[in-house]
Short mmCIF file of C-alpha atoms and ligand atoms in Angstrom, two decimals:
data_model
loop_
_atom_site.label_atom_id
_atom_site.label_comp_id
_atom_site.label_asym_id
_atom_site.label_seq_id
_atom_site.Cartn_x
_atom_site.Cartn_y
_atom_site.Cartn_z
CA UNK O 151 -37.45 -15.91 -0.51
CA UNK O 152 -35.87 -16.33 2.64
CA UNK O 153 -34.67 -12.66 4.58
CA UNK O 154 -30.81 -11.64 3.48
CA UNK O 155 -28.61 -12.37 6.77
CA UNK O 156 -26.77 -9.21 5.55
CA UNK O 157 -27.92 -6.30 3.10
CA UNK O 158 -24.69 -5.98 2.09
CA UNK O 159 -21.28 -8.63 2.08
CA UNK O 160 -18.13 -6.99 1.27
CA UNK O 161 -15.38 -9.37 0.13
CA UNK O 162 -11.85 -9.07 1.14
CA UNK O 163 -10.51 -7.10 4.08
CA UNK O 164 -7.31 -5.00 2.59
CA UNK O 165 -7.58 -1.41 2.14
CA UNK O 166 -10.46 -1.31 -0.47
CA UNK O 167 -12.63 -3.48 1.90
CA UNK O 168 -11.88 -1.56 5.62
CA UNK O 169 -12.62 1.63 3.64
CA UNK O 170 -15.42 0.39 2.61
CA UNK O 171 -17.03 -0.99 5.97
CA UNK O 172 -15.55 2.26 7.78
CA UNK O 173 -17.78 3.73 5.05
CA UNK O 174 -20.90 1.64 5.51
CA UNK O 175 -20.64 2.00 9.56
CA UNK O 176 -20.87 5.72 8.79
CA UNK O 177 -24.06 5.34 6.45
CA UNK O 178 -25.63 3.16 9.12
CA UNK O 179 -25.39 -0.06 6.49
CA UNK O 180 -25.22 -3.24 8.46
CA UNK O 181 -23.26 -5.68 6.67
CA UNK O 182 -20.15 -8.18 7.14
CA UNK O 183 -16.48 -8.51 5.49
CA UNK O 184 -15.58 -12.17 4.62
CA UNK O 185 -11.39 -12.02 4.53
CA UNK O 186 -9.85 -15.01 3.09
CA UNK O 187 -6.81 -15.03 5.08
CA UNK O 188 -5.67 -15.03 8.77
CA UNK O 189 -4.95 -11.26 9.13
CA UNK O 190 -6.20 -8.03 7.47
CA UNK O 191 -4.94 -5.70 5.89
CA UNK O 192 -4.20 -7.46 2.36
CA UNK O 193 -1.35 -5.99 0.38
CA UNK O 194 -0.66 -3.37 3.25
CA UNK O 195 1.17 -5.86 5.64
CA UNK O 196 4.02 -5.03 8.66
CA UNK O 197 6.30 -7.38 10.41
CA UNK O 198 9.35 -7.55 12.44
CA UNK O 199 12.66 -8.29 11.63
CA UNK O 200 14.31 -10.14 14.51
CA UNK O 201 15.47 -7.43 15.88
CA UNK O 202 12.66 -5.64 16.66
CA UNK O 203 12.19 -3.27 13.79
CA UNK O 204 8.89 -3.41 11.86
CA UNK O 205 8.77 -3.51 8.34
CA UNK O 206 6.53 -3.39 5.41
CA UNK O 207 6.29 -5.99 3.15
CA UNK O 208 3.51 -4.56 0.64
CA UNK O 209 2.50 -0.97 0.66
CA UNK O 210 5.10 1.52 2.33
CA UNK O 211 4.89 4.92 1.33
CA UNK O 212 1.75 6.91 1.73
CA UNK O 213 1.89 8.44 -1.95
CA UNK O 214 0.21 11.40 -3.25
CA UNK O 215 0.36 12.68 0.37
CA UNK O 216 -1.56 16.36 0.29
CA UNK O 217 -4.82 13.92 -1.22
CA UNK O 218 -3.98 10.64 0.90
CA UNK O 219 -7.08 10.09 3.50
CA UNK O 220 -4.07 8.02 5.09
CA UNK O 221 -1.95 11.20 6.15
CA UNK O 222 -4.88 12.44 8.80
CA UNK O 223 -4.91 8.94 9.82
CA UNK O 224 -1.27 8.80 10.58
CA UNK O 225 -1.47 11.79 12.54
CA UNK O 226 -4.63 10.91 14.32
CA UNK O 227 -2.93 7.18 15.47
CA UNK O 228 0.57 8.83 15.94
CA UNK O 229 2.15 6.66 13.41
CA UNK O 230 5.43 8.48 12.52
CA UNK O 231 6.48 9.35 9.19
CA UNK O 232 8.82 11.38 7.05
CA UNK O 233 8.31 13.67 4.46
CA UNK O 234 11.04 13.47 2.01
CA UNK O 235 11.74 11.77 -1.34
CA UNK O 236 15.37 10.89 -1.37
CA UNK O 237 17.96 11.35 -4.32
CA UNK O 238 19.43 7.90 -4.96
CA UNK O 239 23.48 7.94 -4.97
CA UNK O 240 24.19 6.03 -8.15
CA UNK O 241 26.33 2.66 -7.54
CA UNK O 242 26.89 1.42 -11.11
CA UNK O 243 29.19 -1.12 -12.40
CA UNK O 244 31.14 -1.74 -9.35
CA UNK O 245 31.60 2.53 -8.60
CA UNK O 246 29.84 4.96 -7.34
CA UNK O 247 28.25 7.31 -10.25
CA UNK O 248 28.92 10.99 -10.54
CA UNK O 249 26.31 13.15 -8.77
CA UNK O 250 24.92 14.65 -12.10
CA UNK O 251 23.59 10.82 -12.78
CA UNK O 252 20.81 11.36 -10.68
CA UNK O 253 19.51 14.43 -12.16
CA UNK O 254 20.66 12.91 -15.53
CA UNK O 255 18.13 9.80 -14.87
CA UNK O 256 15.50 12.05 -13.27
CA UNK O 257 15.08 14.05 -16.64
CA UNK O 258 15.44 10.80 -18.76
CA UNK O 259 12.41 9.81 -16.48
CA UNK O 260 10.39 13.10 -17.41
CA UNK O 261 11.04 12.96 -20.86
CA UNK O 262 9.58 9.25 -21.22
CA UNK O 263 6.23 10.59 -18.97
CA UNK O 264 5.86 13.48 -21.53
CA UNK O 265 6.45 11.37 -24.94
CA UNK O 266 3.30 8.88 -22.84
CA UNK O 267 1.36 11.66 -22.22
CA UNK O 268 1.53 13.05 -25.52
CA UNK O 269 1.40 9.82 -27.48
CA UNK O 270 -1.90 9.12 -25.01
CA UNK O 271 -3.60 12.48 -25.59
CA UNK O 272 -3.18 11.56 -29.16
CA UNK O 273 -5.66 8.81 -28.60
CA UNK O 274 -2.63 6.44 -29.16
CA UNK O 275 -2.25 3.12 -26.61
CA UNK O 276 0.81 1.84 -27.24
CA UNK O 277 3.46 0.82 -24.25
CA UNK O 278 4.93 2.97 -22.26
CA UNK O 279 8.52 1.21 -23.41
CA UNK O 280 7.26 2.49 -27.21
CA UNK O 281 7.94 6.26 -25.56
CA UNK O 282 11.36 5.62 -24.26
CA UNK O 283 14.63 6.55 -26.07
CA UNK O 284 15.98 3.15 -26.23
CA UNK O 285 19.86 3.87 -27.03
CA UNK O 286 19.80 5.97 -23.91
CA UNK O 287 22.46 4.73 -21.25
CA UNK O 288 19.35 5.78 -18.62
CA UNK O 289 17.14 3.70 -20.15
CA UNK O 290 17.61 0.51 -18.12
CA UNK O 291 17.34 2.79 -14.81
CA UNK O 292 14.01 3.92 -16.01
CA UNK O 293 12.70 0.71 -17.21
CA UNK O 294 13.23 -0.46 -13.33
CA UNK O 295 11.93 2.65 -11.81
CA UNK O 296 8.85 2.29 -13.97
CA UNK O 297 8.36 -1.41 -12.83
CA UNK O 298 8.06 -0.42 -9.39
CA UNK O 299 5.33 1.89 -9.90
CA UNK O 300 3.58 -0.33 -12.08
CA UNK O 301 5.20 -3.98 -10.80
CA UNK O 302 4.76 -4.62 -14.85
CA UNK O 303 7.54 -3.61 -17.22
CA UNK O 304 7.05 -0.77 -19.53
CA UNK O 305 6.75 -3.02 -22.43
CA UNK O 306 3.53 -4.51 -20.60
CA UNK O 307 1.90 -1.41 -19.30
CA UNK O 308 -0.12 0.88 -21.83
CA UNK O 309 0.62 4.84 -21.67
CA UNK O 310 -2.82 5.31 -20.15
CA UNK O 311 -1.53 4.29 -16.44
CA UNK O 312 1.21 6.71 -16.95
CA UNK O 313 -0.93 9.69 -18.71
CA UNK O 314 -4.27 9.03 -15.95
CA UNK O 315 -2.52 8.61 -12.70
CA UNK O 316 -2.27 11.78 -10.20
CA UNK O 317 0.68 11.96 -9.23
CA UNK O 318 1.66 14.56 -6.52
CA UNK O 319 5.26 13.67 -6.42
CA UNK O 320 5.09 12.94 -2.48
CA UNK O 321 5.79 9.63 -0.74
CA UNK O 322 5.73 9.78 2.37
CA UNK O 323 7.05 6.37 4.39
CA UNK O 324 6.14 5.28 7.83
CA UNK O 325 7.86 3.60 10.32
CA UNK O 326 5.61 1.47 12.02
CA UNK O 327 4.20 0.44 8.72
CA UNK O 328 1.89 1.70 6.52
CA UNK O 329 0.29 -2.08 6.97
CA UNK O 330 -0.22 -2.01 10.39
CA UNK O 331 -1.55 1.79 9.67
CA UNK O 332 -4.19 -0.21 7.47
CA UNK O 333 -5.07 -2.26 10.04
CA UNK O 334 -5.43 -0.13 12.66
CA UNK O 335 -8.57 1.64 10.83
CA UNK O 336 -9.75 -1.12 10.25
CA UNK O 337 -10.05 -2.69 13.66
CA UNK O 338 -13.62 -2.27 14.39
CA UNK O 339 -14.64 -3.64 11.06
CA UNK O 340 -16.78 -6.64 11.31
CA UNK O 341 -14.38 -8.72 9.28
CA UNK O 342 -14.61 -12.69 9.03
CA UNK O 343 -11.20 -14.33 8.74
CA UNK O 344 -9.98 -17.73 7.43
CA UNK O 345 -13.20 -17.18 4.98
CA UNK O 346 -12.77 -17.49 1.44
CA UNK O 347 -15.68 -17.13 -0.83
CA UNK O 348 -15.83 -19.84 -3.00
CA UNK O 349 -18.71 -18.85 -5.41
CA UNK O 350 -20.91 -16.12 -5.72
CA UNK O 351 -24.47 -17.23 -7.47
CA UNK O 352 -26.67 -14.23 -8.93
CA UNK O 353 -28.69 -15.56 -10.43
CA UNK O 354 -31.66 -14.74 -8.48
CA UNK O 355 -32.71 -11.76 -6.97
CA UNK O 356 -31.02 -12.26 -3.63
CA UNK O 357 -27.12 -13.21 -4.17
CA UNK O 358 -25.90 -16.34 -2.43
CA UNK O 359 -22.41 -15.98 -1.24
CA UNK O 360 -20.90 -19.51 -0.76
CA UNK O 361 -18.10 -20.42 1.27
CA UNK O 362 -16.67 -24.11 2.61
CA UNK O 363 -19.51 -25.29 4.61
CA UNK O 364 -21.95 -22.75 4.61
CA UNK O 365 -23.90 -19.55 2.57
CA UNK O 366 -24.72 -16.08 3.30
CA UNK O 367 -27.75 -14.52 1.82
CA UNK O 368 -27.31 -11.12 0.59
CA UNK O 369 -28.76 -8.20 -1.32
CA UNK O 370 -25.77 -6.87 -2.62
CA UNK O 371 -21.57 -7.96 -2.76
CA UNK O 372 -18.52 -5.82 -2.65
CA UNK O 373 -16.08 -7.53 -4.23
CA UNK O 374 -12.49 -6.27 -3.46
CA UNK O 375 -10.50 -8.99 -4.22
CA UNK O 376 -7.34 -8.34 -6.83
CA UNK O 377 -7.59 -9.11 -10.57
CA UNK O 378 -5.01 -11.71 -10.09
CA UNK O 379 -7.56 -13.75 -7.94
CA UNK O 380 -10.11 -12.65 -9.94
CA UNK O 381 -8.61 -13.44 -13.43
CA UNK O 382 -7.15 -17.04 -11.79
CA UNK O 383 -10.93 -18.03 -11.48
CA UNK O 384 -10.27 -18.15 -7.71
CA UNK O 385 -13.90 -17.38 -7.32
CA UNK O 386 -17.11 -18.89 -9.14
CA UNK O 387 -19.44 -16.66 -10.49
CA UNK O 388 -22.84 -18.03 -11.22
CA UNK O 389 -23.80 -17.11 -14.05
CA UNK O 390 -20.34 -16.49 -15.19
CA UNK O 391 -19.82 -12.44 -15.24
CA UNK O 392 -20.30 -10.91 -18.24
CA UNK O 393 -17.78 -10.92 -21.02
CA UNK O 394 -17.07 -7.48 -21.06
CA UNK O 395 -16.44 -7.75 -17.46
CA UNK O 396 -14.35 -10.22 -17.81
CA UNK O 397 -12.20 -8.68 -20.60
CA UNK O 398 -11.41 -5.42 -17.66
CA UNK O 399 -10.11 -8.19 -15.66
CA UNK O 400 -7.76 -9.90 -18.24
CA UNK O 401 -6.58 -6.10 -19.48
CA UNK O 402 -5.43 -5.07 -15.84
CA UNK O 403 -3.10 -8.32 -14.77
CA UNK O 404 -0.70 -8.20 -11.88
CA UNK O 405 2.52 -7.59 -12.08
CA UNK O 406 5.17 -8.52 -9.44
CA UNK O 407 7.07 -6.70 -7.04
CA UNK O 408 8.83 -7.66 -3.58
CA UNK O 409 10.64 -6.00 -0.58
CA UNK O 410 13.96 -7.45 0.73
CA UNK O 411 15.01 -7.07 4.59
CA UNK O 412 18.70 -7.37 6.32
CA UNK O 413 18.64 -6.42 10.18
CA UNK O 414 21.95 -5.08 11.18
CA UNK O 415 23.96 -4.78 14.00
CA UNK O 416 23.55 -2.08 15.83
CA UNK O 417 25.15 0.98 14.27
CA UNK O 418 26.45 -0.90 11.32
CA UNK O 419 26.71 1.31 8.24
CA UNK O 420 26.03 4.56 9.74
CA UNK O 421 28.48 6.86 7.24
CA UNK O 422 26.06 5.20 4.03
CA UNK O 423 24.56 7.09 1.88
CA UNK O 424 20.77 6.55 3.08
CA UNK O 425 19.25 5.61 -0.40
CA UNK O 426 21.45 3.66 -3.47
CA UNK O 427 20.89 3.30 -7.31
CA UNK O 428 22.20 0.06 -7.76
CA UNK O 429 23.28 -1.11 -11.37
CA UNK O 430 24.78 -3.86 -12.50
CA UNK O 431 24.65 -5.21 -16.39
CA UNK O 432 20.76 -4.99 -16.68
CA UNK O 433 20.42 -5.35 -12.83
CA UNK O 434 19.02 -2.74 -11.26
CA UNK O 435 17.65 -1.67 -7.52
CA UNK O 436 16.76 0.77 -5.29
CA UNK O 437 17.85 0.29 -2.00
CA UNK O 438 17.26 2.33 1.62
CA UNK O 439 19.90 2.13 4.41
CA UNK O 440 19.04 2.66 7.84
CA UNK O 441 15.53 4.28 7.16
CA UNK O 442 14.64 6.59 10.26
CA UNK O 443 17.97 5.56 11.62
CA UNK O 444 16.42 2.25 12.33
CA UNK O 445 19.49 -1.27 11.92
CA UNK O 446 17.67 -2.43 8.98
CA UNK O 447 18.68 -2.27 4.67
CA UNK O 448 16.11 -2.90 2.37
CA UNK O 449 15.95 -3.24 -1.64
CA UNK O 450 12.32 -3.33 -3.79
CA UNK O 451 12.40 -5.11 -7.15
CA UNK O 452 9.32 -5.52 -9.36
CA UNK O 453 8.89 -6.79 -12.66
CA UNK O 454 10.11 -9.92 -14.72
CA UNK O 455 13.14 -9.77 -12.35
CA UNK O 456 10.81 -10.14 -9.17
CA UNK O 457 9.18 -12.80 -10.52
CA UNK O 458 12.30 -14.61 -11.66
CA UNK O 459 13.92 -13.63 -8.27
CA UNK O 460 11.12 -15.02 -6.09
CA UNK O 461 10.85 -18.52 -8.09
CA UNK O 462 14.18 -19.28 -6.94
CA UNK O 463 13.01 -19.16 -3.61
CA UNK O 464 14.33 -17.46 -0.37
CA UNK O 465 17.92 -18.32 -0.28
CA UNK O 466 18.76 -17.41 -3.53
CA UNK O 467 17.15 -14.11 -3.02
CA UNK O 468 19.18 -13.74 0.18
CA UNK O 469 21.92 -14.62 -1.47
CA UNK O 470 21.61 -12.02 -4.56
CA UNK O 471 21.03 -9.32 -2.21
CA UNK O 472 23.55 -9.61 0.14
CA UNK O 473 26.29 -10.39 -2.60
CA UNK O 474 24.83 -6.70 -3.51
CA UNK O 475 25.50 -4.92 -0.44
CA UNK O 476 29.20 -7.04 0.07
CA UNK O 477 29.55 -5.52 -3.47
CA UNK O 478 28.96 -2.17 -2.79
CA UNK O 479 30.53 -2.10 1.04
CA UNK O 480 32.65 -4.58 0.73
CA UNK O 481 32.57 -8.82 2.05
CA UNK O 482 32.66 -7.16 5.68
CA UNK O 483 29.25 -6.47 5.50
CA UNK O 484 28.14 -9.81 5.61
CA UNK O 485 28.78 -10.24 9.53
CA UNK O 486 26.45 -7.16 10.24
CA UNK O 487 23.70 -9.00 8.48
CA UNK O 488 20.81 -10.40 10.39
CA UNK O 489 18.13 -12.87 9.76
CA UNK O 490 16.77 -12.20 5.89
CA UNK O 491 13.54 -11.85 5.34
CA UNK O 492 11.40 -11.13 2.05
CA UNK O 493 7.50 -10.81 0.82
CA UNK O 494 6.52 -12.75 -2.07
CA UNK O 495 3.37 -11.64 -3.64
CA UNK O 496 3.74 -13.26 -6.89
CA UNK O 497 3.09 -16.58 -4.94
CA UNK O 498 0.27 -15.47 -2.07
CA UNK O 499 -2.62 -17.18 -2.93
CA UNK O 500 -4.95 -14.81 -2.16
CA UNK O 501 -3.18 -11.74 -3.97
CA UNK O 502 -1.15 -13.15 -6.79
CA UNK O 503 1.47 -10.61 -7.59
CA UNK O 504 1.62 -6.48 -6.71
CA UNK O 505 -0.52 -4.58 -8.49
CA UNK O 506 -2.48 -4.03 -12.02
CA UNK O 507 -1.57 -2.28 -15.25
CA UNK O 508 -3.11 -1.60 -17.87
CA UNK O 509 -2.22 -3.53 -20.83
CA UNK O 510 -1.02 -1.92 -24.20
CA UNK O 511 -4.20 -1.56 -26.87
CA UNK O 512 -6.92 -1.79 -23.79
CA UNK O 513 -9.43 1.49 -23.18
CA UNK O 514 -10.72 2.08 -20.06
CA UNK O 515 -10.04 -1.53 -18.72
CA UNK O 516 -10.55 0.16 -15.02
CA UNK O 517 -13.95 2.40 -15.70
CA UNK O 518 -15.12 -0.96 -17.27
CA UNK O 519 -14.00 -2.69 -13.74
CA UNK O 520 -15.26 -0.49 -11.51
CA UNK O 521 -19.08 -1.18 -13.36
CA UNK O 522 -21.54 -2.74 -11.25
CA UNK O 523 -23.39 -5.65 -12.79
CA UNK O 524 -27.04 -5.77 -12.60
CA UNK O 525 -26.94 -3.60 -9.29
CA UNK O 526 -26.22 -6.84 -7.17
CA UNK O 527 -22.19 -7.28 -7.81
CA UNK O 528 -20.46 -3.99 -7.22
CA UNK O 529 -16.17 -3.90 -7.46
CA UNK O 530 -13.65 -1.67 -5.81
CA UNK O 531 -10.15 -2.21 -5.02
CA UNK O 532 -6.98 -0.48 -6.41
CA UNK O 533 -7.25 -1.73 -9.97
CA UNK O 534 -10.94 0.23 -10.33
CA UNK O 535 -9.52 3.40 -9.14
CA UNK O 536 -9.45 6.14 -11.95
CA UNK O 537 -6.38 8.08 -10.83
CA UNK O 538 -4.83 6.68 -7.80
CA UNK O 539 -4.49 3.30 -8.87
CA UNK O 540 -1.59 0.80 -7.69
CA UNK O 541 -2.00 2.71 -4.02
CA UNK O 542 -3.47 2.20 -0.51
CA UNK O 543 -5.25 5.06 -0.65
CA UNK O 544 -6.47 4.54 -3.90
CA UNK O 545 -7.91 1.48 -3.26
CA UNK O 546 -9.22 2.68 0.11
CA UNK O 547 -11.45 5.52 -1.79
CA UNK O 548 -12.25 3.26 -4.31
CA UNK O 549 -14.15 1.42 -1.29
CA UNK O 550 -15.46 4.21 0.11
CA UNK O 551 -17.11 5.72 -3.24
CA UNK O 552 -18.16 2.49 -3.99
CA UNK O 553 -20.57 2.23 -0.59
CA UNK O 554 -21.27 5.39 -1.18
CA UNK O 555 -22.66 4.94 -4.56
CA UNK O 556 -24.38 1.83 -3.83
C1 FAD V 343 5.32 -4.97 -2.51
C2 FAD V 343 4.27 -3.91 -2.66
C3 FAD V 343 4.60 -2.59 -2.42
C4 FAD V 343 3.62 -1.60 -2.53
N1 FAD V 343 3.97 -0.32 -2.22
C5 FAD V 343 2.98 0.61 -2.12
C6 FAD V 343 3.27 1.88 -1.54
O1 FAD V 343 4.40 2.14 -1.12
N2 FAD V 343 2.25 2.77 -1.46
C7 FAD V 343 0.98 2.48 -1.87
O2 FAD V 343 0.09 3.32 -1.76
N3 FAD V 343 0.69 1.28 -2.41
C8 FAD V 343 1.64 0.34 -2.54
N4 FAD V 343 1.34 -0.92 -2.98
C9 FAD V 343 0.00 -1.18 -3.50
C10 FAD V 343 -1.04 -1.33 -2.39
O3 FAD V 343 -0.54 -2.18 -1.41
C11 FAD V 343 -2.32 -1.93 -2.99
O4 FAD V 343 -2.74 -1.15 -4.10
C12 FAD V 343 -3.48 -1.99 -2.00
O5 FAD V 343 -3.05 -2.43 -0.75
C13 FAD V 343 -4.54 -2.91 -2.57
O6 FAD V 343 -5.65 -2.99 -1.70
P1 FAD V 343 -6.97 -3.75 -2.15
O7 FAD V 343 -7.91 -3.68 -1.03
O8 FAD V 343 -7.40 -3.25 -3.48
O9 FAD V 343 -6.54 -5.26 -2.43
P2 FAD V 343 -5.93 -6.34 -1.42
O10 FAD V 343 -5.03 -5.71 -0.46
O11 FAD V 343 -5.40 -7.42 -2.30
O12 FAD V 343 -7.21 -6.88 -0.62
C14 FAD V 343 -8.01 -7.91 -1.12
C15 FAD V 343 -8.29 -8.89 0.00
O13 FAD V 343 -9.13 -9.94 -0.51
C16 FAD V 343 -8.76 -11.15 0.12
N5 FAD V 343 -9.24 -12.28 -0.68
C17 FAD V 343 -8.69 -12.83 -1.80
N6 FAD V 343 -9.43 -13.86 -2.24
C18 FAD V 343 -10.49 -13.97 -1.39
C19 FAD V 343 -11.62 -14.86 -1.31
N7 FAD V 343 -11.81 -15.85 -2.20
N8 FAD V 343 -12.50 -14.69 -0.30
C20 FAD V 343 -12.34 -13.70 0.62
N9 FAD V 343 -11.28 -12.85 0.61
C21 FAD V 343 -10.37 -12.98 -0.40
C22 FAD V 343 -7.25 -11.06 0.21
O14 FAD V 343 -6.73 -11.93 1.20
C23 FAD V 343 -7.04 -9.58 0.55
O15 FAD V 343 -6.97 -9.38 1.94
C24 FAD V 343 2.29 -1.93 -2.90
C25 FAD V 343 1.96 -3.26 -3.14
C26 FAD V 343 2.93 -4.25 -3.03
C27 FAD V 343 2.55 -5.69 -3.29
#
């Protein structure tokens, strides 16, 4: 048998996979990072607007923020960010909503995460939508705030993801970009790009990674990459992973969810209200104005609508979201409006939507994932994390333990 170029491959470079090779530089563990794409960073990614402003178009708020490795990061980099959780202004129906509809929607939302919990801690798996109060005029609000923190919509996401996930109630948003923020750490990562792994073969004692035009001999993989890829088949796996493997994948599919950008002019829509609950019919979107006092707007969908939203390509979704803001502020708006500009994850061929839920009925889909087989193929990435799934940080730990373990 011929010596292993590497003792250990990690593949994909996003969170998951820079946490784990900042990991395995610490340990002393040579080994390489094959990275599909052109750039790292994965779902964490930060551009520019035309005018300057940098923006995320995945991850954007460091979550759970007292437990988020990110945080000292931040600080250590001098990447800015706030620490605040805005109240939405309600804009429903063409006018704006009373105050109390915030509050009135915030304890909707708390009495749908304690029917979860308690249907969940009552060994019951049903939906999360199964827990919600479905006559309740806050119920379509909630159904859209629940897709963006699982980019599924309630009917498709089991209680467990609500009941297991620690939540600490703090997002924290940065303003050069929690994507460039990813990148930055993991900039002295030895990280291949424009690699895609093709097939990973087993079946021997040494694992052969196998890309284009060449292998890579290793002891043992890391394999980071989403469930979407994953479940797509994106990768060969020879012998074909186990079934019960496979199953974790199929219960934790991808849901969708995408950020929307306007530039403005400078110092257009100052007096706004910096963050809006839009609602219209069963529309419904969260939108920031003017985050850090930067000329930008920005609205996140997820769900069936993102996926509807982002098959009718980039104009129409320009279109929808500046008739939105013309709506609310009226048609003169629409001259402060830059260059548009929108992710589209559902559609990335290396990701393949947002992020993974659980699906109603499964048990444990993401212990099952996180299971290395036959101490060769060892996952991480957000979907195997226990409690801080969906997340940056989340998957970066998960890539971290993982290493660690191994
Ligand atoms: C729009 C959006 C908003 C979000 N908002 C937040 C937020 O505010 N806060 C937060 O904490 N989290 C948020 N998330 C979730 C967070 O971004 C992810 O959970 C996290 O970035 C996932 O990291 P990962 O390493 O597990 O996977 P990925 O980032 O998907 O990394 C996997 C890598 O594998 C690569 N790859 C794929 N196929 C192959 C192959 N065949 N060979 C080699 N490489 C391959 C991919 O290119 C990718 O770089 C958001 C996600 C999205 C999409």
């Amino acid at each position: 048998m011929k010596t292993p170029d590497y003792p250990l491959v990690i593949i994909g470079a996003g969170a998951a996979g820079l946490g784990a090779s900042v990991k395995a530089a610490e340990l002393g563990i040579p080994h390489l990072v094959l990275e599909a794409s052109h750039r790292t960073g994965g779902r964490g990614l930060t551009e520019f607007l035309e005018n300057g402003v940098p923006v995320d178009l995945g991850c954007h708020w460091m979550h759970c923020a007292r437990q988020n490795p990110f945080v000292p990061l931040a600080e250590q980099l001098e990447f800015e960010y706030e620490r605040s959780n805005p109240v939405h202004q309600a804009f429903v129906n063409g006018a704006w909503g009373e105050g109390a509809t915030a509050a009135a929607r915030n304890a909707y939302l708390e009495s749908v995460e304690t029917a979860a919990c308690n249907a969940y801690h009552s060994g019951k798996r049903v939906s999360i939508w199964d827990c919600m109060e479905q006559e309740s005029p806050h119920c379509g609000w909630a159904s859209y705030w629940l897709s963006l923190m699982h980019s599924n919509d309630p009917d498709q996401v089991s209680v467990s993801d609500m009941a297991e996930f620690d939540d600490t109630h703090e997002d924290w948003p940065l303003r050069q970009g929690y994507g460039a923020l990813i990148s930055a750490n993991g900039e002295k990562c030895p990280v291949r790009l424009n690699t895609p792994v093709v097939e990973i073969n087993w079946r021997s004692d040494q694992v052969r990674i196998v890309l284009s035009d060449s292998e890579i001999a290793t002891n043992k993989v890391l394999v980071t990459v989403s469930t979407g890829v994953l479940g797509a088949g994106d990768i060969k796996f020879t012998p074909v992973l186990p079934v019960w493997k496979q199953r974790a994948i199929q219960d934790l599919p991808l849901g969708n969810y995408n950020n929307l950008f306007f530039p403005l002019t400078p110092g257009a829509l100052l007096d706004a209200p910096g963050a809006i609950g839009y609602a219209k019919d069963d529309v419904f979107a969260a939108i920031r104005v003017r985050p850090f006092g930067d000329d930008y707007v920005f609205v996140t969908i997820a769900g069936r609508f993102a996926w509807w939203l982002e098959k009718q390509g980039e104009n129409a979704a320009s279109q929808w979201f500046e008739d939105v803001l013309a709506e609310i502020f009226g048609d003169s708006v629409r001259k402060e409006l830059g260059r548009f500009r929108a992710s589209a994850w559902g559609f990335d061929p290396w990701i393949k939507g947002a992020y993974s839920s659980t699906v109603p009925g499964s048990v444990e889909p993401r212990k099952v994932l996180a299971r290395p087989v036959d101490q060769k193929l060892f996952f991480a990435g957000e979907a195997t994390s226990l409690r801080e799934f969906n997340t940056a940080h989340g998957a970066w730990k998960s890539g971290q333990d993982a290493v660690q373990a191994l």
